[in-house]
Amino acid sequence: MRNFIIIAATIIIGLCTCLHNGGSRAAGEGVPGIVFLEERGSVLADQAGLVEREEELAAELLAWDVKIEAARQEQERLRKEIPVLERSAAAAEAALAESRARRDEGVEKLGRWVNLLYRYGPVSYLEVVLEAANFNEFVERAEVIKIIIAEQVRVLGELSDLTARIQEQVSACRLAQAELSARNGELAWKLREMEKSRAGREEFLNGLRREAGDLASRVIQSETFWSGSLNSLRYFIEHLNALPWDSLAPDKLLLTDKELGFEFSDLQINEKLFNKGDGDPAGFLVRNAPGQFTISGQDVSGGAGFRMDGVLVPGPGGKVSFRPGRIYLAGLPVSREALDFIFTERELTVDFGGFLHGYDLAEIRSEEGSMAVLLKVN
């Protein structure tokens, strides 16, 4: 019986050695196809996109700053020009008022002068004309009077033209002043709109930066979990041989006509192998379920870990194979392509023919909460 127990313990050691070979390959090489890496790549791609968008928004904000500064300079120029035009318009209006006063005064004087000379002068225009000696002298005298009156009218006309030009100048100044004021108001509105748009883009940029920071935190956290998973798996592999395998004893002996078997409960396996009291391997766990053998381990810091699900299959000549179904690192499943890369038949096969002492492995069966190892006489 003691020999059977030794044989059973040897088988378990061999199985764990299988896991060591597969795990060493997984931990030592860059494994393609892992879902975690795909997710990490997606997050990094999103982060790169956010950085690119952030650069675009920063350039857009810079362009907004240039536009706003140009508008402010234009507004400042208008603010300086408007008072100048106001002073010019005021001066033109003063000149216009003076010109109108001079024109009105000239018209009034001309009227009084003609009327006075005509009525009360030493020689009235009428007398000058009527006392002509003949018709030719009458025409000459009338022409002289016409020239005098025309000259006075010309002077008044020049005053009227000057008044009209000054009026046009005043109107132009007022129109320019109104246009500048309207332009200034339009610029003020555009400045408010541009600053509002810039503030919105800046808020969007800040949101992108926050999102990029969150993505960076996710990447760091995921990489930390990933590293913890690999560390826990590596720790498990490195300490397999130090586990107290010789302390295992079967919970139940299974006897049939042709087979001899041992049943080991999950409780005993975990207590004997992983609860020595030193605290290091306490995060590892073996669990059997119908048709499934599972080994899991948690990071020593209490974070993420690994889990391997599969079946133990005995082969000819005392060979035992572990056929993985699923592997999880940091809670994320490893893809089928990665499983095919990590595990091969050669790596997961161990030859125990030299330790069976006339027995062959018939079956290694996972039940709910226990593992049965069945032997048969060869």
mmCIF file of C-alpha atoms in Angstrom:
data_model
loop_
_atom_site.group_PDB
_atom_site.id
_atom_site.type_symbol
_atom_site.label_atom_id
_atom_site.label_comp_id
_atom_site.label_asym_id
_atom_site.label_seq_id
_atom_site.Cartn_x
_atom_site.Cartn_y
_atom_site.Cartn_z
ATOM 1 C CA MET A 1 0.000 0.000 0.000
ATOM 2 C CA ARG A 2 2.861 2.298 0.818
ATOM 3 C CA ASN A 3 4.225 1.734 -2.694
ATOM 4 C CA PHE A 4 0.872 2.661 -4.217
ATOM 5 C CA ILE A 5 0.832 5.869 -2.250
ATOM 6 C CA ILE A 6 4.339 6.670 -3.433
ATOM 7 C CA ILE A 7 3.278 5.931 -6.994
ATOM 8 C CA ALA A 8 0.258 8.203 -6.696
ATOM 9 C CA ALA A 9 2.361 11.002 -5.235
ATOM 10 C CA THR A 10 4.881 10.560 -8.046
ATOM 11 C CA ILE A 11 2.098 10.906 -10.609
ATOM 12 C CA ILE A 12 0.918 14.148 -9.059
ATOM 13 C CA ILE A 13 4.472 15.493 -9.103
ATOM 14 C CA GLY A 14 4.731 14.603 -12.776
ATOM 15 C CA LEU A 15 1.491 16.346 -13.573
ATOM 16 C CA CYS A 16 2.642 19.509 -11.866
ATOM 17 C CA THR A 17 5.922 19.249 -13.776
ATOM 18 C CA CYS A 18 3.818 19.347 -16.954
ATOM 19 C CA LEU A 19 2.351 22.608 -15.777
ATOM 20 C CA HIS A 20 5.861 23.847 -15.032
ATOM 21 C CA ASN A 21 6.940 23.219 -18.639
ATOM 22 C CA GLY A 22 3.892 24.904 -20.129
ATOM 23 C CA GLY A 23 3.979 27.816 -17.680
ATOM 24 C CA SER A 24 7.705 28.439 -18.229
ATOM 25 C CA ARG A 25 7.088 28.769 -21.935
ATOM 26 C CA ALA A 26 4.184 31.155 -21.296
ATOM 27 C CA ALA A 27 6.165 33.296 -18.843
ATOM 28 C CA GLY A 28 9.442 33.342 -20.789
ATOM 29 C CA GLU A 29 8.209 34.308 -24.258
ATOM 30 C CA GLY A 30 6.031 37.027 -25.670
ATOM 31 C CA VAL A 31 2.735 35.255 -26.223
ATOM 32 C CA PRO A 32 0.730 36.457 -29.224
ATOM 33 C CA GLY A 33 -3.049 36.356 -29.375
ATOM 34 C CA ILE A 34 -3.694 36.984 -25.709
ATOM 35 C CA VAL A 35 -6.935 38.839 -25.233
ATOM 36 C CA PHE A 36 -5.317 41.097 -22.673
ATOM 37 C CA LEU A 37 -2.729 42.231 -25.181
ATOM 38 C CA GLU A 38 -5.453 42.838 -27.746
ATOM 39 C CA GLU A 39 -7.385 44.920 -25.239
ATOM 40 C CA ARG A 40 -4.209 46.731 -24.214
ATOM 41 C CA GLY A 41 -3.403 47.384 -27.872
ATOM 42 C CA SER A 42 -6.909 48.728 -28.391
ATOM 43 C CA VAL A 43 -6.575 51.002 -25.363
ATOM 44 C CA LEU A 44 -3.169 52.208 -26.537
ATOM 45 C CA ALA A 45 -4.607 52.859 -30.006
ATOM 46 C CA ASP A 46 -7.439 54.830 -28.431
ATOM 47 C CA GLN A 47 -4.902 56.704 -26.349
ATOM 48 C CA ALA A 48 -2.815 57.494 -29.437
ATOM 49 C CA GLY A 49 -5.960 58.710 -31.187
ATOM 50 C CA LEU A 50 -6.770 60.921 -28.227
ATOM 51 C CA VAL A 51 -3.235 62.330 -28.231
ATOM 52 C CA GLU A 52 -3.526 63.072 -31.952
ATOM 53 C CA ARG A 53 -6.929 64.685 -31.449
ATOM 54 C CA GLU A 54 -5.499 66.624 -28.507
ATOM 55 C CA GLU A 55 -2.730 67.971 -30.738
ATOM 56 C CA GLU A 56 -5.298 68.958 -33.366
ATOM 57 C CA LEU A 57 -7.395 70.744 -30.763
ATOM 58 C CA ALA A 58 -4.322 72.482 -29.366
ATOM 59 C CA ALA A 59 -3.503 73.733 -32.875
ATOM 60 C CA GLU A 60 -7.133 74.784 -33.304
ATOM 61 C CA LEU A 61 -7.019 76.672 -30.012
ATOM 62 C CA LEU A 62 -3.817 78.375 -31.147
ATOM 63 C CA ALA A 63 -5.562 79.408 -34.371
ATOM 64 C CA TRP A 64 -8.466 80.743 -32.304
ATOM 65 C CA ASP A 65 -5.984 82.717 -30.200
ATOM 66 C CA VAL A 66 -4.470 84.237 -33.347
ATOM 67 C CA LYS A 67 -7.911 85.159 -34.711
ATOM 68 C CA ILE A 68 -9.035 86.598 -31.402
ATOM 69 C CA GLU A 69 -5.834 88.617 -31.044
ATOM 70 C CA ALA A 70 -6.185 89.962 -34.608
ATOM 71 C CA ALA A 71 -9.804 90.909 -33.899
ATOM 72 C CA ARG A 72 -8.787 92.625 -30.681
ATOM 73 C CA GLN A 73 -6.088 94.595 -32.470
ATOM 74 C CA GLU A 74 -8.608 95.603 -35.133
ATOM 75 C CA GLN A 75 -11.064 96.586 -32.421
ATOM 76 C CA GLU A 76 -8.373 98.640 -30.689
ATOM 77 C CA ARG A 77 -7.548 100.368 -33.974
ATOM 78 C CA LEU A 78 -11.228 101.196 -34.487
ATOM 79 C CA ARG A 79 -11.505 102.489 -30.955
ATOM 80 C CA LYS A 80 -8.643 104.864 -31.690
ATOM 81 C CA GLU A 81 -10.025 105.952 -35.082
ATOM 82 C CA ILE A 82 -13.565 106.626 -33.889
ATOM 83 C CA PRO A 83 -12.592 109.577 -31.592
ATOM 84 C CA VAL A 84 -10.454 111.022 -34.408
ATOM 85 C CA LEU A 85 -13.421 110.883 -36.759
ATOM 86 C CA GLU A 86 -15.650 112.336 -34.088
ATOM 87 C CA ARG A 87 -13.289 115.280 -33.675
ATOM 88 C CA SER A 88 -13.061 115.698 -37.462
ATOM 89 C CA ALA A 89 -16.839 115.584 -37.773
ATOM 90 C CA ALA A 90 -17.221 118.101 -34.958
ATOM 91 C CA ALA A 91 -14.697 120.444 -36.597
ATOM 92 C CA ALA A 92 -16.424 120.048 -39.970
ATOM 93 C CA GLU A 93 -19.802 120.760 -38.417
ATOM 94 C CA ALA A 94 -18.395 123.884 -36.785
ATOM 95 C CA ALA A 95 -16.950 124.997 -40.136
ATOM 96 C CA LEU A 96 -20.266 124.195 -41.783
ATOM 97 C CA ALA A 97 -22.153 126.293 -39.274
ATOM 98 C CA GLU A 98 -19.713 129.154 -39.810
ATOM 99 C CA SER A 99 -19.979 128.858 -43.598
ATOM 100 C CA ARG A 100 -23.762 128.832 -43.457
ATOM 101 C CA ALA A 101 -23.719 131.869 -41.218
ATOM 102 C CA ARG A 102 -21.405 133.697 -43.642
ATOM 103 C CA ARG A 103 -23.545 132.704 -46.597
ATOM 104 C CA ASP A 104 -26.762 133.803 -44.937
ATOM 105 C CA GLU A 105 -25.135 137.015 -43.842
ATOM 106 C CA GLY A 106 -23.840 137.642 -47.393
ATOM 107 C CA VAL A 107 -27.241 137.060 -48.928
ATOM 108 C CA GLU A 108 -28.791 139.404 -46.436
ATOM 109 C CA LYS A 109 -26.140 142.061 -47.032
ATOM 110 C CA LEU A 110 -26.451 141.743 -50.800
ATOM 111 C CA GLY A 111 -30.191 142.192 -50.609
ATOM 112 C CA ARG A 112 -29.894 145.197 -48.364
ATOM 113 C CA TRP A 113 -27.116 146.711 -50.462
ATOM 114 C CA VAL A 114 -28.951 146.376 -53.769
ATOM 115 C CA ASN A 115 -32.191 147.606 -52.272
ATOM 116 C CA LEU A 116 -30.455 150.491 -50.529
ATOM 117 C CA LEU A 117 -28.586 151.628 -53.595
ATOM 118 C CA TYR A 118 -31.628 151.180 -55.721
ATOM 119 C CA ARG A 119 -33.829 153.218 -53.463
ATOM 120 C CA TYR A 120 -31.680 155.576 -51.422
ATOM 121 C CA GLY A 121 -28.284 155.778 -53.073
ATOM 122 C CA PRO A 122 -26.872 159.078 -54.420
ATOM 123 C CA VAL A 123 -27.637 157.796 -57.843
ATOM 124 C CA SER A 124 -30.010 154.879 -57.970
ATOM 125 C CA TYR A 125 -29.658 152.118 -60.513
ATOM 126 C CA LEU A 126 -32.859 153.327 -62.092
ATOM 127 C CA GLU A 127 -31.535 156.874 -62.440
ATOM 128 C CA VAL A 128 -28.300 155.614 -63.863
ATOM 129 C CA VAL A 129 -30.196 153.728 -66.465
ATOM 130 C CA LEU A 130 -32.899 156.314 -67.195
ATOM 131 C CA GLU A 131 -30.522 159.297 -67.436
ATOM 132 C CA ALA A 132 -28.557 157.733 -70.216
ATOM 133 C CA ALA A 133 -28.048 160.107 -73.152
ATOM 134 C CA ASN A 134 -28.857 157.474 -75.725
ATOM 135 C CA PHE A 135 -29.601 153.818 -76.078
ATOM 136 C CA ASN A 136 -25.993 152.769 -76.304
ATOM 137 C CA GLU A 137 -25.176 154.513 -73.016
ATOM 138 C CA PHE A 138 -28.263 152.880 -71.514
ATOM 139 C CA VAL A 139 -26.953 149.463 -72.511
ATOM 140 C CA GLU A 140 -23.480 150.243 -71.168
ATOM 141 C CA ARG A 141 -24.827 151.456 -67.829
ATOM 142 C CA ALA A 142 -27.149 148.446 -67.498
ATOM 143 C CA GLU A 143 -24.203 146.116 -68.239
ATOM 144 C CA VAL A 144 -22.104 147.727 -65.475
ATOM 145 C CA ILE A 145 -24.912 147.303 -62.983
ATOM 146 C CA LYS A 146 -25.291 143.676 -64.100
ATOM 147 C CA ILE A 147 -21.579 143.026 -63.563
ATOM 148 C CA ILE A 148 -21.679 144.494 -60.065
ATOM 149 C CA ILE A 149 -24.680 142.409 -59.063
ATOM 150 C CA ALA A 150 -23.226 139.265 -60.745
ATOM 151 C CA GLU A 151 -19.989 139.656 -58.794
ATOM 152 C CA GLN A 152 -21.907 139.812 -55.570
ATOM 153 C CA VAL A 153 -23.903 136.757 -56.589
ATOM 154 C CA ARG A 154 -20.637 134.927 -57.477
ATOM 155 C CA VAL A 155 -19.251 135.600 -54.050
ATOM 156 C CA LEU A 156 -22.425 134.236 -52.519
ATOM 157 C CA GLY A 157 -22.230 131.197 -54.835
ATOM 158 C CA GLU A 158 -18.699 130.416 -53.694
ATOM 159 C CA LEU A 159 -19.889 130.583 -50.126
ATOM 160 C CA SER A 160 -22.726 128.210 -50.984
ATOM 161 C CA ASP A 161 -20.301 125.799 -52.723
ATOM 162 C CA LEU A 162 -17.993 125.892 -49.728
ATOM 163 C CA THR A 163 -20.947 125.207 -47.480
ATOM 164 C CA ALA A 164 -21.976 122.252 -49.665
ATOM 165 C CA ARG A 165 -18.442 120.792 -49.618
ATOM 166 C CA ILE A 166 -18.255 121.158 -45.867
ATOM 167 C CA GLN A 167 -21.667 119.491 -45.619
ATOM 168 C CA GLU A 168 -20.378 116.572 -47.700
ATOM 169 C CA GLN A 169 -17.311 116.358 -45.482
ATOM 170 C CA VAL A 170 -19.495 116.325 -42.379
ATOM 171 C CA SER A 171 -21.732 113.638 -43.898
ATOM 172 C CA ALA A 172 -18.685 111.547 -44.866
ATOM 173 C CA CYS A 173 -17.251 111.866 -41.361
ATOM 174 C CA ARG A 174 -20.542 110.898 -39.779
ATOM 175 C CA LEU A 175 -20.959 107.974 -42.192
ATOM 176 C CA ALA A 176 -17.419 106.759 -41.497
ATOM 177 C CA GLN A 177 -18.043 107.170 -37.791
ATOM 178 C CA ALA A 178 -21.262 105.144 -38.046
ATOM 179 C CA GLU A 179 -19.498 102.447 -40.101
ATOM 180 C CA LEU A 180 -16.644 102.261 -37.615
ATOM 181 C CA SER A 181 -19.091 102.053 -34.730
ATOM 182 C CA ALA A 182 -21.003 99.295 -36.519
ATOM 183 C CA ARG A 183 -17.728 97.533 -37.313
ATOM 184 C CA ASN A 184 -16.677 97.878 -33.693
ATOM 185 C CA GLY A 185 -19.982 96.401 -32.518
ATOM 186 C CA GLU A 186 -19.652 93.545 -35.006
ATOM 187 C CA LEU A 187 -16.102 92.880 -33.846
ATOM 188 C CA ALA A 188 -17.231 92.893 -30.224
ATOM 189 C CA TRP A 189 -19.928 90.317 -31.071
ATOM 190 C CA LYS A 190 -17.451 88.196 -33.049
ATOM 191 C CA LEU A 191 -14.972 88.390 -30.187
ATOM 192 C CA ARG A 192 -17.592 87.129 -27.764
ATOM 193 C CA GLU A 193 -18.540 84.307 -30.130
ATOM 194 C CA MET A 194 -14.907 83.377 -30.789
ATOM 195 C CA GLU A 195 -14.102 83.382 -27.088
ATOM 196 C CA LYS A 196 -17.204 81.287 -26.452
ATOM 197 C CA SER A 197 -16.192 78.822 -29.195
ATOM 198 C CA ARG A 198 -12.638 78.756 -27.910
ATOM 199 C CA ALA A 199 -13.869 78.087 -24.385
ATOM 200 C CA GLY A 200 -15.969 75.200 -25.707
ATOM 201 C CA ARG A 201 -13.032 73.707 -27.606
ATOM 202 C CA GLU A 202 -10.804 74.193 -24.573
ATOM 203 C CA GLU A 203 -13.324 72.371 -22.402
ATOM 204 C CA PHE A 204 -13.468 69.594 -24.997
ATOM 205 C CA LEU A 205 -9.667 69.464 -25.003
ATOM 206 C CA ASN A 206 -9.622 69.226 -21.217
ATOM 207 C CA GLY A 207 -12.147 66.397 -21.473
ATOM 208 C CA LEU A 208 -9.904 64.612 -23.969
ATOM 209 C CA ARG A 209 -6.954 65.077 -21.654
ATOM 210 C CA ARG A 210 -8.946 63.648 -18.767
ATOM 211 C CA GLU A 211 -10.027 60.727 -20.944
ATOM 212 C CA ALA A 212 -6.436 60.185 -22.078
ATOM 213 C CA GLY A 213 -5.352 60.236 -18.431
ATOM 214 C CA ASP A 214 -8.026 57.670 -17.585
ATOM 215 C CA LEU A 215 -6.856 55.476 -20.462
ATOM 216 C CA ALA A 216 -3.268 55.795 -19.285
ATOM 217 C CA SER A 217 -4.368 54.747 -15.801
ATOM 218 C CA ARG A 218 -6.221 51.786 -17.304
ATOM 219 C CA VAL A 219 -3.129 50.750 -19.237
ATOM 220 C CA ILE A 220 -0.947 51.027 -16.135
ATOM 221 C CA GLN A 221 -3.484 49.131 -14.039
ATOM 222 C CA SER A 222 -3.884 46.417 -16.678
ATOM 223 C CA GLU A 223 -0.125 46.078 -17.077
ATOM 224 C CA THR A 224 0.215 45.885 -13.301
ATOM 225 C CA PHE A 225 -2.387 43.116 -13.159
ATOM 226 C CA TRP A 226 -0.745 41.376 -16.097
ATOM 227 C CA SER A 227 2.640 41.545 -14.409
ATOM 228 C CA GLY A 228 1.082 40.279 -11.175
ATOM 229 C CA SER A 229 -0.460 37.342 -13.018
ATOM 230 C CA LEU A 230 2.853 36.389 -14.561
ATOM 231 C CA ASN A 231 4.609 36.858 -11.231
ATOM 232 C CA SER A 232 2.158 34.569 -9.452
ATOM 233 C CA LEU A 233 2.459 31.945 -12.199
ATOM 234 C CA ARG A 234 6.250 32.228 -12.159
ATOM 235 C CA TYR A 235 6.284 31.965 -8.351
ATOM 236 C CA PHE A 236 4.128 28.841 -8.505
ATOM 237 C CA ILE A 237 6.405 27.211 -11.074
ATOM 238 C CA GLU A 238 9.600 28.083 -9.203
ATOM 239 C CA HIS A 239 8.304 26.606 -5.925
ATOM 240 C CA LEU A 240 6.721 23.401 -7.211
ATOM 241 C CA ASN A 241 9.575 21.201 -6.106
ATOM 242 C CA ALA A 242 9.609 22.771 -2.642
ATOM 243 C CA LEU A 243 6.003 21.803 -1.930
ATOM 244 C CA PRO A 244 5.484 18.938 0.553
ATOM 245 C CA TRP A 245 4.341 16.283 -1.906
ATOM 246 C CA ASP A 246 5.380 13.488 0.453
ATOM 247 C CA SER A 247 2.756 14.626 2.948
ATOM 248 C CA LEU A 248 -0.103 13.702 0.604
ATOM 249 C CA ALA A 249 -2.106 10.618 1.490
ATOM 250 C CA PRO A 250 -5.187 9.320 -0.364
ATOM 251 C CA ASP A 251 -8.534 10.060 1.202
ATOM 252 C CA LYS A 252 -10.000 6.916 -0.242
ATOM 253 C CA LEU A 253 -8.753 3.657 -1.742
ATOM 254 C CA LEU A 254 -10.587 2.476 -4.851
ATOM 255 C CA LEU A 255 -10.526 -1.261 -5.668
ATOM 256 C CA THR A 256 -12.065 -3.070 -8.615
ATOM 257 C CA ASP A 257 -11.417 -6.429 -10.248
ATOM 258 C CA LYS A 258 -8.778 -5.076 -12.573
ATOM 259 C CA GLU A 259 -7.910 -1.624 -11.224
ATOM 260 C CA LEU A 260 -6.495 -0.055 -8.135
ATOM 261 C CA GLY A 261 -7.194 3.593 -7.482
ATOM 262 C CA PHE A 262 -6.657 6.451 -5.083
ATOM 263 C CA GLU A 263 -8.895 9.426 -4.471
ATOM 264 C CA PHE A 264 -7.431 12.742 -3.321
ATOM 265 C CA SER A 265 -9.772 15.486 -2.170
ATOM 266 C CA ASP A 266 -9.228 19.110 -3.128
ATOM 267 C CA LEU A 267 -9.299 19.968 0.565
ATOM 268 C CA GLN A 268 -6.349 17.709 1.353
ATOM 269 C CA ILE A 269 -4.348 18.746 -1.699
ATOM 270 C CA ASN A 270 -4.744 22.432 -0.883
ATOM 271 C CA GLU A 271 -4.127 21.998 2.837
ATOM 272 C CA LYS A 272 -1.025 19.835 2.398
ATOM 273 C CA LEU A 273 0.544 21.699 -0.480
ATOM 274 C CA PHE A 274 -0.496 25.331 -0.076
ATOM 275 C CA ASN A 275 -1.075 25.983 3.629
ATOM 276 C CA LYS A 276 2.291 25.382 5.215
ATOM 277 C CA GLY A 277 2.039 28.419 7.438
ATOM 278 C CA ASP A 278 4.736 30.551 5.768
ATOM 279 C CA GLY A 279 2.109 32.588 3.938
ATOM 280 C CA ASP A 280 3.792 32.496 0.525
ATOM 281 C CA PRO A 281 1.932 29.733 -1.346
ATOM 282 C CA ALA A 282 -1.390 30.363 0.385
ATOM 283 C CA GLY A 283 -2.757 32.099 -2.719
ATOM 284 C CA PHE A 284 -2.674 28.950 -4.869
ATOM 285 C CA LEU A 285 -5.579 26.590 -5.258
ATOM 286 C CA VAL A 286 -6.368 23.272 -6.941
ATOM 287 C CA ARG A 287 -9.979 22.550 -7.771
ATOM 288 C CA ASN A 288 -11.517 19.544 -9.435
ATOM 289 C CA ALA A 289 -14.869 19.547 -11.167
ATOM 290 C CA PRO A 290 -16.458 16.892 -13.356
ATOM 291 C CA GLY A 291 -14.176 16.636 -16.361
ATOM 292 C CA GLN A 292 -12.046 19.625 -15.404
ATOM 293 C CA PHE A 293 -8.807 20.067 -13.476
ATOM 294 C CA THR A 294 -8.084 23.675 -12.414
ATOM 295 C CA ILE A 295 -5.027 25.325 -10.897
ATOM 296 C CA SER A 296 -5.213 28.985 -9.934
ATOM 297 C CA GLY A 297 -2.889 31.379 -8.183
ATOM 298 C CA GLN A 298 -3.192 34.917 -6.915
ATOM 299 C CA ASP A 299 -0.544 37.600 -6.976
ATOM 300 C CA VAL A 300 1.362 37.768 -3.680
ATOM 301 C CA SER A 301 0.153 41.364 -3.329
ATOM 302 C CA GLY A 302 -3.428 40.147 -3.383
ATOM 303 C CA GLY A 303 -4.128 41.454 -6.886
ATOM 304 C CA ALA A 304 -4.653 39.646 -10.162
ATOM 305 C CA GLY A 305 -3.568 36.088 -10.787
ATOM 306 C CA PHE A 306 -3.767 33.183 -13.210
ATOM 307 C CA ARG A 307 -6.083 30.227 -13.728
ATOM 308 C CA MET A 308 -5.589 27.150 -15.890
ATOM 309 C CA ASP A 309 -8.443 24.763 -16.759
ATOM 310 C CA GLY A 310 -7.886 21.450 -18.492
ATOM 311 C CA VAL A 311 -7.968 17.664 -18.245
ATOM 312 C CA LEU A 312 -5.367 15.084 -17.244
ATOM 313 C CA VAL A 313 -5.109 12.290 -19.803
ATOM 314 C CA PRO A 314 -3.008 9.118 -19.234
ATOM 315 C CA GLY A 315 -1.234 7.739 -22.275
ATOM 316 C CA PRO A 316 0.590 4.559 -23.229
ATOM 317 C CA GLY A 317 3.834 3.676 -21.515
ATOM 318 C CA GLY A 318 3.036 5.622 -18.342
ATOM 319 C CA LYS A 319 2.762 8.988 -20.068
ATOM 320 C CA VAL A 320 0.418 11.650 -18.707
ATOM 321 C CA SER A 321 -0.707 14.666 -20.712
ATOM 322 C CA PHE A 322 -2.301 17.851 -19.530
ATOM 323 C CA ARG A 323 -4.628 19.166 -22.198
ATOM 324 C CA PRO A 324 -5.528 22.789 -21.477
ATOM 325 C CA GLY A 325 -8.946 24.090 -22.254
ATOM 326 C CA ARG A 326 -8.688 27.667 -21.018
ATOM 327 C CA ILE A 327 -6.071 29.891 -19.409
ATOM 328 C CA TYR A 328 -6.823 33.203 -17.736
ATOM 329 C CA LEU A 329 -4.264 35.881 -16.938
ATOM 330 C CA ALA A 330 -5.429 38.896 -14.929
ATOM 331 C CA GLY A 331 -8.960 37.593 -15.358
ATOM 332 C CA LEU A 332 -8.785 37.692 -19.161
ATOM 333 C CA PRO A 333 -8.939 34.547 -21.282
ATOM 334 C CA VAL A 334 -6.072 33.496 -23.496
ATOM 335 C CA SER A 335 -7.101 32.946 -27.111
ATOM 336 C CA ARG A 336 -7.066 29.544 -28.803
ATOM 337 C CA GLU A 337 -4.136 30.620 -30.983
ATOM 338 C CA ALA A 338 -2.156 31.478 -27.870
ATOM 339 C CA LEU A 339 -3.022 28.118 -26.281
ATOM 340 C CA ASP A 340 -1.772 26.310 -29.366
ATOM 341 C CA PHE A 341 1.410 28.339 -29.173
ATOM 342 C CA ILE A 342 1.975 27.862 -25.438
ATOM 343 C CA PHE A 343 1.161 24.190 -25.171
ATOM 344 C CA THR A 344 2.273 21.335 -27.398
ATOM 345 C CA GLU A 345 1.943 17.616 -26.924
ATOM 346 C CA ARG A 346 5.678 17.297 -26.323
ATOM 347 C CA GLU A 347 5.731 19.973 -23.646
ATOM 348 C CA LEU A 348 2.688 18.590 -21.787
ATOM 349 C CA THR A 349 3.696 14.945 -21.794
ATOM 350 C CA VAL A 350 5.691 13.361 -18.974
ATOM 351 C CA ASP A 351 6.895 9.731 -18.962
ATOM 352 C CA PHE A 352 6.369 7.912 -15.650
ATOM 353 C CA GLY A 353 6.822 4.406 -16.997
ATOM 354 C CA GLY A 354 9.870 3.817 -14.830
ATOM 355 C CA PHE A 355 7.949 4.531 -11.610
ATOM 356 C CA LEU A 356 4.834 2.459 -12.037
ATOM 357 C CA HIS A 357 6.462 -0.863 -11.018
ATOM 358 C CA GLY A 358 4.351 -3.117 -13.135
ATOM 359 C CA TYR A 359 1.258 -0.912 -13.219
ATOM 360 C CA ASP A 360 -0.124 1.260 -15.957
ATOM 361 C CA LEU A 361 -2.105 4.432 -15.636
ATOM 362 C CA ALA A 362 -5.659 3.589 -16.515
ATOM 363 C CA GLU A 363 -7.398 6.884 -15.879
ATOM 364 C CA ILE A 364 -7.074 10.187 -14.061
ATOM 365 C CA ARG A 365 -10.567 11.403 -13.415
ATOM 366 C CA SER A 366 -11.623 14.783 -12.032
ATOM 367 C CA GLU A 367 -14.787 14.681 -9.970
ATOM 368 C CA GLU A 368 -16.520 17.345 -7.960
ATOM 369 C CA GLY A 369 -14.034 18.237 -5.223
ATOM 370 C CA SER A 370 -11.650 15.311 -5.769
ATOM 371 C CA MET A 371 -9.267 13.628 -8.181
ATOM 372 C CA ALA A 372 -9.157 9.858 -8.760
ATOM 373 C CA VAL A 373 -5.994 8.130 -10.010
ATOM 374 C CA LEU A 374 -6.699 4.626 -11.360
ATOM 375 C CA LEU A 375 -3.973 2.023 -12.004
ATOM 376 C CA LYS A 376 -4.115 -1.325 -13.759
ATOM 377 C CA VAL A 377 -1.764 -4.262 -13.968
ATOM 378 C CA ASN A 378 0.154 -4.238 -17.227
#
